[in-house]
């Protein structure tokens, strides 16, 4: 024996005496399975890991393969095995096939491209790709396709391309089948064709290289086209996957491979028409995996291409009609066929056939099949609405399914099917669903019913009844704008006032749990309580209600524990309104209002104090201030045309410009109003284009403010000019009325914070130099629209102010539009310094200013910004903005009281 061999034998004998042989993998599995607790299992794993570490430190080559195999099993159980990474590299470098097999498997499990250790395998993989044994080459291909980085793929792409062109069927399948990570053949297939089983994952290599290094795609182009000529299903399958990957990643490849559509159609037709083949048969269908892959590739090739779509229409019809649906395998093929038909430019009859297949899926007992059918129908309902409508009854039945996912998809699809012809039947089903569904569905269902009813309502009565039904069933889940929207609908439906207030009165008797319903009912009772008491309802049998019973309901809302602060505010305002509608209960109303003047709720207390002031000091103005709300119109533009949607139909109506009232009010009423508004040197806004409102004995608040001699002194000679200033006659003169820019007054940016920017520009009238025109432009640079934007102004009473209507109440986001508003100011005393009091309210702005105003001031070059409290107002003196203290600022929502009173 040679000396070197003697030394190796002695070393082996020494280590075998020093360390016992490690247990086999099978024994380790059996031992771990005997553990009764998790702690006992961890103890076994830790003991075995310690033994494996010791063996690695001793460089035990004899049992390295066994130890790595056991380490991989522990890794599969979730225990750390990172200390075996280098041992995997040693096994890969071994000359034994069994060692390489475990080493490559360990590399795929323990390494990835984020770790630099994997780069050490590059040379070993390159050598094994050039190995003389095809099985070693297959191991290297699988590993490269599983975890190769972009650098490794770029270095080894040449070897992969060579093997793709080889005549060895085993390696060609390896090169193509490595794209099939999800295609797992059965155990029976493994037993029948071991060669095909071993080559299953090889094509992942080519696809992995394309995914990591897309610019290498053209390298595989010549070999890829030849793969479709193979008769082996494994090669065909994986070559289709490779073609799909290349078409999805490159438009040029997509255009190049469109000429292969006839060949793919021929392969698919052979699969459908072929007889029984035990090697590829799955539940009576020949190779469903290959059929699904071809259908997916056809979908990509036929998208937005008329010629390719025409070439595959016939084969898609054959697949749809000849595929058996009794097994899931057939359903999978039909589902892919439907997706392909819907995605390409197919014929209308073929699309109807696809939708009918989805309709049959809805009758399947399998929940997954029903879910994918509903999802697919939801995607196609916009393009094939009539075809989907045929399955409406089946879709509605899915609302009763116990599975929440199916129920939600059915609800979304049901709302998509609503139109003017079926709105009554669909709303009946959806209201029944709203009544019985789980709480997590109520908010979405209520919102969907609101939108559908607003769009397709056949009549106003039906619309009101539907919204009231929703509020009665799920009032606590509706969105915030449901209450004002319903109030606006009721206000505009003049002929339905008596019917609506009677229905709402009966709906809240003894039940205040649905707060939005109670709020709407309180508002309607306050507005139309006289109609309720008089019994003027013609749509249904009127009820006999007294004034005291109506007040009892509102008082019970005020004292109910279920009533929120907002609801109590609605109820108190309603009671105040009834003081002008009822005749026998005014004293009772005064007592109720005075009681809440000391409420702990600040909002309620403030309302009560203000209402008491109306009773005591300004009782003669109360009928005018509390009169019925006018019809509210939605103006979408600042032009003469307005888009009005009535009962689901869009109409264009022309807005008529009405002149302001010209009659002068008595001087004592003007002085009383000035007392109500506080200091005598500031007047409120005088809009010149008010909304047309019903005539009343007391007139509107804006009528009281319009065309008054607000000084309280005898009318002087220039008074008629002040009452009707020249700028009210715009358009009657042929010469330009305004200069381009007012002399000496530059444009200014009055506000530019938090995404809101307000710019002022000034012009001077040519016909009357005393008239200054201020144009306001407001823009919004935030991500959300600013809604309910209101701009108000006031001037000293020696001035005349005309505040025109703004172009909109919504400032679009991302500076996509601006709001413009014009203020015209007449200053008879040209030498007098004048000021503007400005107020900009954004109740639902994205800045979170809900319930507050926002103020900005610039004084002596210093800027300051904060939320405006109820004791402050914003004043601007020709570009310089100051904060003016207020005595009291009354916040009364316009939809509740009909006016806003500011005391300062």
Coordinates of C-alpha atoms in Angstrom, one line a residue, residues 569-901:
X569 CA -79.8 70.7 16.0
X570 CA -82.2 69.7 13.2
X571 CA -85.0 69.2 15.8
X572 CA -84.5 72.5 17.5
X573 CA -84.4 74.4 14.2
X574 CA -87.6 72.6 13.1
X575 CA -89.3 73.7 16.3
X576 CA -88.2 77.2 15.6
X577 CA -89.6 77.1 12.0
X578 CA -92.9 75.8 13.3
X579 CA -93.3 79.1 15.2
X580 CA -94.3 80.7 11.9
X581 CA -96.3 77.8 10.6
X582 CA -98.3 76.9 13.8
X583 CA -100.6 79.4 15.4
X584 CA -101.7 77.8 18.7
X585 CA -98.3 76.6 20.1
X586 CA -96.1 79.7 19.8
X587 CA -95.8 80.1 23.5
X588 CA -94.8 76.4 23.9
X589 CA -92.2 76.8 21.3
X590 CA -90.8 79.9 23.1
X591 CA -90.5 77.8 26.3
X592 CA -88.7 74.9 24.6
X593 CA -86.2 77.3 22.9
X594 CA -85.5 79.2 26.1
X595 CA -84.9 75.9 28.0
X596 CA -82.1 74.9 25.6
X597 CA -80.5 78.3 26.0
X598 CA -78.6 76.8 28.9
X599 CA -77.8 73.4 27.3
X600 CA -74.4 71.9 27.9
X601 CA -74.2 71.3 24.1
X602 CA -72.5 74.4 22.8
X603 CA -74.1 74.1 19.4
X604 CA -77.6 73.6 20.8
X605 CA -77.1 76.4 23.3
X606 CA -75.9 78.8 20.6
X607 CA -78.9 78.1 18.4
X608 CA -81.3 78.5 21.3
X609 CA -79.8 81.9 22.3
X610 CA -80.0 83.2 18.7
X611 CA -83.6 82.0 18.4
X612 CA -84.5 83.7 21.7
X613 CA -83.0 86.9 20.3
X614 CA -85.3 86.6 17.3
X615 CA -88.4 86.2 19.6
X616 CA -87.5 89.1 21.9
X617 CA -85.9 91.8 19.7
X618 CA -86.7 91.0 16.1
X619 CA -90.0 89.2 16.2
X620 CA -91.3 91.3 13.3
X621 CA -88.5 89.8 11.1
X622 CA -89.1 86.2 12.2
X623 CA -91.7 85.3 9.4
X624 CA -89.3 86.5 6.7
X625 CA -86.3 84.8 8.2
X626 CA -88.0 81.4 8.8
X627 CA -90.1 81.2 5.6
X628 CA -90.1 78.0 3.5
X629 CA -86.9 77.0 1.6
X630 CA -87.0 77.8 -2.2
X631 CA -86.4 75.3 -4.9
X632 CA -82.7 74.4 -5.1
X633 CA -81.1 74.0 -8.5
X634 CA -77.9 72.4 -9.4
X635 CA -75.9 74.8 -11.5
X636 CA -72.9 73.0 -13.1
X637 CA -71.6 75.9 -15.2
X638 CA -71.5 79.7 -15.1
X639 CA -73.0 80.0 -18.5
X640 CA -76.6 80.2 -19.6
X641 CA -77.1 76.4 -20.0
X642 CA -77.5 74.0 -17.2
X643 CA -77.6 70.2 -17.3
X644 CA -80.6 68.9 -15.4
X645 CA -81.2 65.2 -14.9
X646 CA -84.8 64.3 -14.3
X647 CA -86.0 60.8 -13.8
X648 CA -83.0 59.3 -15.5
X649 CA -83.1 61.5 -18.6
X650 CA -80.7 64.3 -19.3
X651 CA -82.2 67.6 -20.4
X652 CA -80.7 71.0 -21.1
X653 CA -82.5 73.9 -19.5
X654 CA -81.8 77.6 -20.0
X655 CA -81.3 79.6 -16.9
X656 CA -83.1 82.9 -17.0
X657 CA -81.4 85.9 -15.4
X658 CA -83.9 87.6 -13.1
X659 CA -83.4 91.3 -12.2
X660 CA -83.0 92.0 -8.5
X661 CA -86.0 93.4 -6.5
X662 CA -86.2 97.1 -7.0
X663 CA -88.7 98.0 -4.2
X664 CA -87.2 99.8 -1.2
X665 CA -87.9 98.4 2.3
X666 CA -88.9 100.7 5.2
X667 CA -86.0 102.4 6.8
X668 CA -86.8 101.0 10.3
X669 CA -86.5 97.4 9.0
X670 CA -83.1 98.2 7.5
X671 CA -81.9 99.7 10.8
X672 CA -83.2 96.6 12.7
X673 CA -81.3 94.4 10.3
X674 CA -78.1 96.5 10.8
X675 CA -78.6 96.1 14.6
X676 CA -78.8 92.4 14.1
X677 CA -75.6 92.4 12.2
X678 CA -73.7 94.4 14.8
X679 CA -71.6 97.5 14.2
X680 CA -73.1 100.2 12.0
X681 CA -70.2 100.7 9.7
X682 CA -70.3 97.3 7.9
X683 CA -73.0 95.9 5.6
X684 CA -73.7 92.3 4.7
X685 CA -73.4 90.9 1.2
X686 CA -75.9 92.1 -1.4
X687 CA -76.1 89.4 -4.1
X688 CA -77.7 90.8 -7.3
X689 CA -78.8 87.5 -8.9
X690 CA -80.6 85.7 -6.1
X691 CA -82.4 82.3 -6.7
X692 CA -86.0 82.8 -7.7
X693 CA -88.1 82.1 -4.6
X694 CA -91.8 82.0 -3.9
X695 CA -93.4 85.3 -2.9
X696 CA -94.1 85.8 0.7
X697 CA -95.5 88.4 3.0
X698 CA -92.2 89.2 4.8
X699 CA -89.9 88.7 1.8
X700 CA -86.5 87.0 1.8
X701 CA -83.5 88.0 3.8
X702 CA -81.7 88.9 0.6
X703 CA -84.7 91.0 -0.4
X704 CA -84.4 92.8 2.9
X705 CA -80.7 93.5 2.2
X706 CA -81.2 94.6 -1.4
X707 CA -81.6 98.1 -2.6
X708 CA -81.8 99.7 0.9
X709 CA -80.7 103.0 2.2
X710 CA -78.5 101.4 4.8
X711 CA -77.5 104.7 6.5
X712 CA -80.8 105.1 8.3
X713 CA -80.7 108.9 7.4
X714 CA -83.0 110.8 5.0
X715 CA -82.5 110.0 1.4
X716 CA -80.3 112.6 -0.3
X717 CA -80.2 113.5 -3.9
X718 CA -77.6 110.9 -5.0
X719 CA -79.5 108.2 -3.2
X720 CA -81.3 106.9 -6.4
X721 CA -77.8 106.5 -8.0
X722 CA -76.6 104.5 -5.1
X723 CA -79.8 102.4 -5.0
X724 CA -79.4 101.6 -8.8
X725 CA -75.7 102.2 -9.6
X726 CA -74.6 102.3 -13.3
X727 CA -72.9 98.9 -13.1
X728 CA -76.3 97.2 -12.7
X729 CA -76.9 98.2 -16.4
X730 CA -73.9 96.4 -17.9
X731 CA -74.4 95.6 -21.5
X732 CA -76.7 98.6 -22.3
X733 CA -73.9 100.8 -23.5
X734 CA -71.8 100.4 -26.6
X735 CA -68.5 101.7 -25.2
X736 CA -66.2 99.5 -23.0
X737 CA -67.4 99.6 -19.4
X738 CA -64.1 98.8 -17.7
X739 CA -60.5 99.6 -18.1
X740 CA -58.1 96.7 -18.5
X741 CA -56.3 97.4 -15.2
X742 CA -57.4 99.8 -12.5
X743 CA -54.9 102.7 -12.3
X744 CA -52.5 102.3 -9.5
X745 CA -53.9 99.0 -8.2
X746 CA -51.7 96.0 -9.1
X747 CA -53.0 92.4 -9.0
X748 CA -52.3 90.6 -5.7
X749 CA -52.3 87.1 -4.3
X750 CA -54.5 87.4 -1.2
X751 CA -54.0 83.8 -0.1
X752 CA -51.6 81.0 -1.1
X753 CA -51.4 78.3 1.6
X754 CA -52.2 74.6 1.9
X755 CA -52.8 74.2 -1.9
X756 CA -55.5 77.0 -2.0
X757 CA -54.5 80.2 -4.0
X758 CA -56.8 83.2 -4.3
X759 CA -55.8 86.1 -6.6
X760 CA -57.4 89.5 -6.9
X761 CA -57.3 91.6 -10.1
X762 CA -58.8 95.1 -10.3
X763 CA -60.5 97.1 -13.1
X764 CA -62.1 100.6 -13.2
X765 CA -65.3 101.4 -15.0
X766 CA -65.2 103.8 -17.9
X767 CA -68.8 104.9 -17.4
X768 CA -68.4 105.5 -13.7
X769 CA -64.9 106.0 -12.2
X770 CA -66.4 105.3 -8.8
X771 CA -67.0 101.7 -9.6
X772 CA -64.2 99.2 -9.0
X773 CA -64.5 95.7 -10.3
X774 CA -62.6 93.0 -8.4
X775 CA -62.2 89.6 -10.1
X776 CA -61.4 86.7 -7.7
X777 CA -59.7 83.5 -9.0
X778 CA -59.3 80.5 -6.7
X779 CA -57.3 77.5 -7.6
X780 CA -56.5 74.2 -5.9
X781 CA -53.2 72.4 -6.1
X782 CA -54.0 69.5 -3.7
X783 CA -54.9 65.9 -4.7
X784 CA -58.6 66.3 -3.7
X785 CA -61.4 68.6 -4.9
X786 CA -62.4 71.4 -2.6
X787 CA -66.2 71.4 -2.3
X788 CA -68.8 73.9 -1.0
X789 CA -66.4 76.8 -1.5
X790 CA -68.2 80.0 -0.4
X791 CA -66.7 83.5 -0.7
X792 CA -68.4 86.4 1.1
X793 CA -67.7 90.1 1.4
X794 CA -68.9 93.2 3.2
X795 CA -68.1 96.9 2.9
X796 CA -68.9 100.0 5.0
X797 CA -72.4 101.3 4.5
X798 CA -71.3 104.3 2.5
X799 CA -70.4 101.9 -0.3
X800 CA -72.5 99.8 -2.6
X801 CA -71.4 96.2 -3.1
X802 CA -72.5 93.8 -5.8
X803 CA -71.3 90.2 -5.3
X804 CA -72.0 88.2 -8.5
X805 CA -72.4 84.4 -8.5
X806 CA -69.3 82.3 -8.6
X807 CA -68.5 80.1 -11.6
X808 CA -68.8 77.0 -9.4
X809 CA -68.7 75.8 -5.8
X810 CA -66.1 73.1 -6.4
X811 CA -62.4 73.9 -7.0
X812 CA -60.9 71.0 -9.0
X813 CA -57.7 69.3 -7.8
X814 CA -54.2 69.5 -9.4
X815 CA -54.9 73.1 -10.7
X816 CA -57.1 71.6 -13.4
X817 CA -59.6 74.5 -13.1
X818 CA -60.3 77.7 -11.2
X819 CA -63.3 79.4 -9.6
X820 CA -63.9 83.0 -10.7
X821 CA -66.2 85.5 -9.0
X822 CA -66.7 89.2 -9.6
X823 CA -67.2 91.9 -7.0
X824 CA -68.3 95.4 -8.0
X825 CA -67.9 98.2 -5.5
X826 CA -69.3 101.7 -5.8
X827 CA -67.4 104.3 -3.8
X828 CA -69.1 107.7 -3.9
X829 CA -66.4 109.2 -1.7
X830 CA -63.4 108.7 -3.9
X831 CA -61.0 109.9 -1.2
X832 CA -62.2 107.5 1.4
X833 CA -60.1 104.5 2.3
X834 CA -62.3 101.4 2.2
X835 CA -62.0 97.7 3.2
X836 CA -63.5 94.4 2.4
X837 CA -64.5 91.7 4.9
X838 CA -64.0 88.3 3.3
X839 CA -65.0 84.9 4.3
X840 CA -64.1 81.6 2.5
X841 CA -65.6 78.5 3.9
X842 CA -64.6 75.0 2.8
X843 CA -66.7 72.5 5.0
X844 CA -65.4 69.4 3.2
X845 CA -61.9 70.5 2.1
X846 CA -59.1 68.0 2.1
X847 CA -57.2 70.0 4.8
X848 CA -59.5 68.8 7.6
X849 CA -61.1 72.2 8.3
X850 CA -64.5 70.7 8.7
X851 CA -66.6 72.9 10.9
X852 CA -64.1 75.7 10.8
X853 CA -63.2 78.7 8.7
X854 CA -59.7 79.3 7.4
X855 CA -58.1 82.7 7.8
X856 CA -54.9 84.3 6.6
X857 CA -53.5 87.7 7.4
X858 CA -50.6 89.8 6.2
X859 CA -49.6 92.6 8.5
X860 CA -46.3 94.6 8.2
X861 CA -44.8 92.0 5.9
X862 CA -45.5 89.1 8.4
X863 CA -47.8 86.3 7.4
X864 CA -49.8 84.2 9.8
X865 CA -52.3 81.4 9.3
X866 CA -54.6 79.4 11.5
X867 CA -58.1 78.0 11.8
X868 CA -60.7 80.8 12.1
X869 CA -62.5 80.6 15.4
X870 CA -66.1 81.7 15.8
X871 CA -64.8 85.1 17.1
X872 CA -62.8 86.2 14.1
X873 CA -63.3 87.4 10.6
X874 CA -61.0 88.2 7.7
X875 CA -60.7 91.8 6.5
X876 CA -58.8 93.0 3.4
X877 CA -57.8 96.6 2.8
X878 CA -56.9 96.7 -0.8
X879 CA -54.6 93.8 -0.7
X880 CA -53.5 93.8 2.9
X881 CA -55.5 91.2 5.0
X882 CA -56.3 91.7 8.7
X883 CA -58.2 89.8 11.3
X884 CA -61.3 91.6 12.6
X885 CA -62.7 90.4 15.9
X886 CA -66.3 89.3 16.1
X887 CA -68.8 89.5 18.9
X888 CA -70.6 86.4 17.7
X889 CA -70.6 84.3 14.6
X890 CA -73.8 82.2 14.1
X891 CA -73.3 78.9 12.2
X892 CA -76.7 77.9 10.8
X893 CA -76.5 75.4 7.9
X894 CA -78.4 76.8 4.9
X895 CA -80.4 73.7 4.4
X896 CA -81.8 73.9 7.9
X897 CA -82.7 77.5 8.5
X898 CA -82.5 79.2 5.1
X899 CA -80.2 82.0 6.1
X900 CA -76.9 82.8 7.8
X901 CA -76.7 85.5 10.4

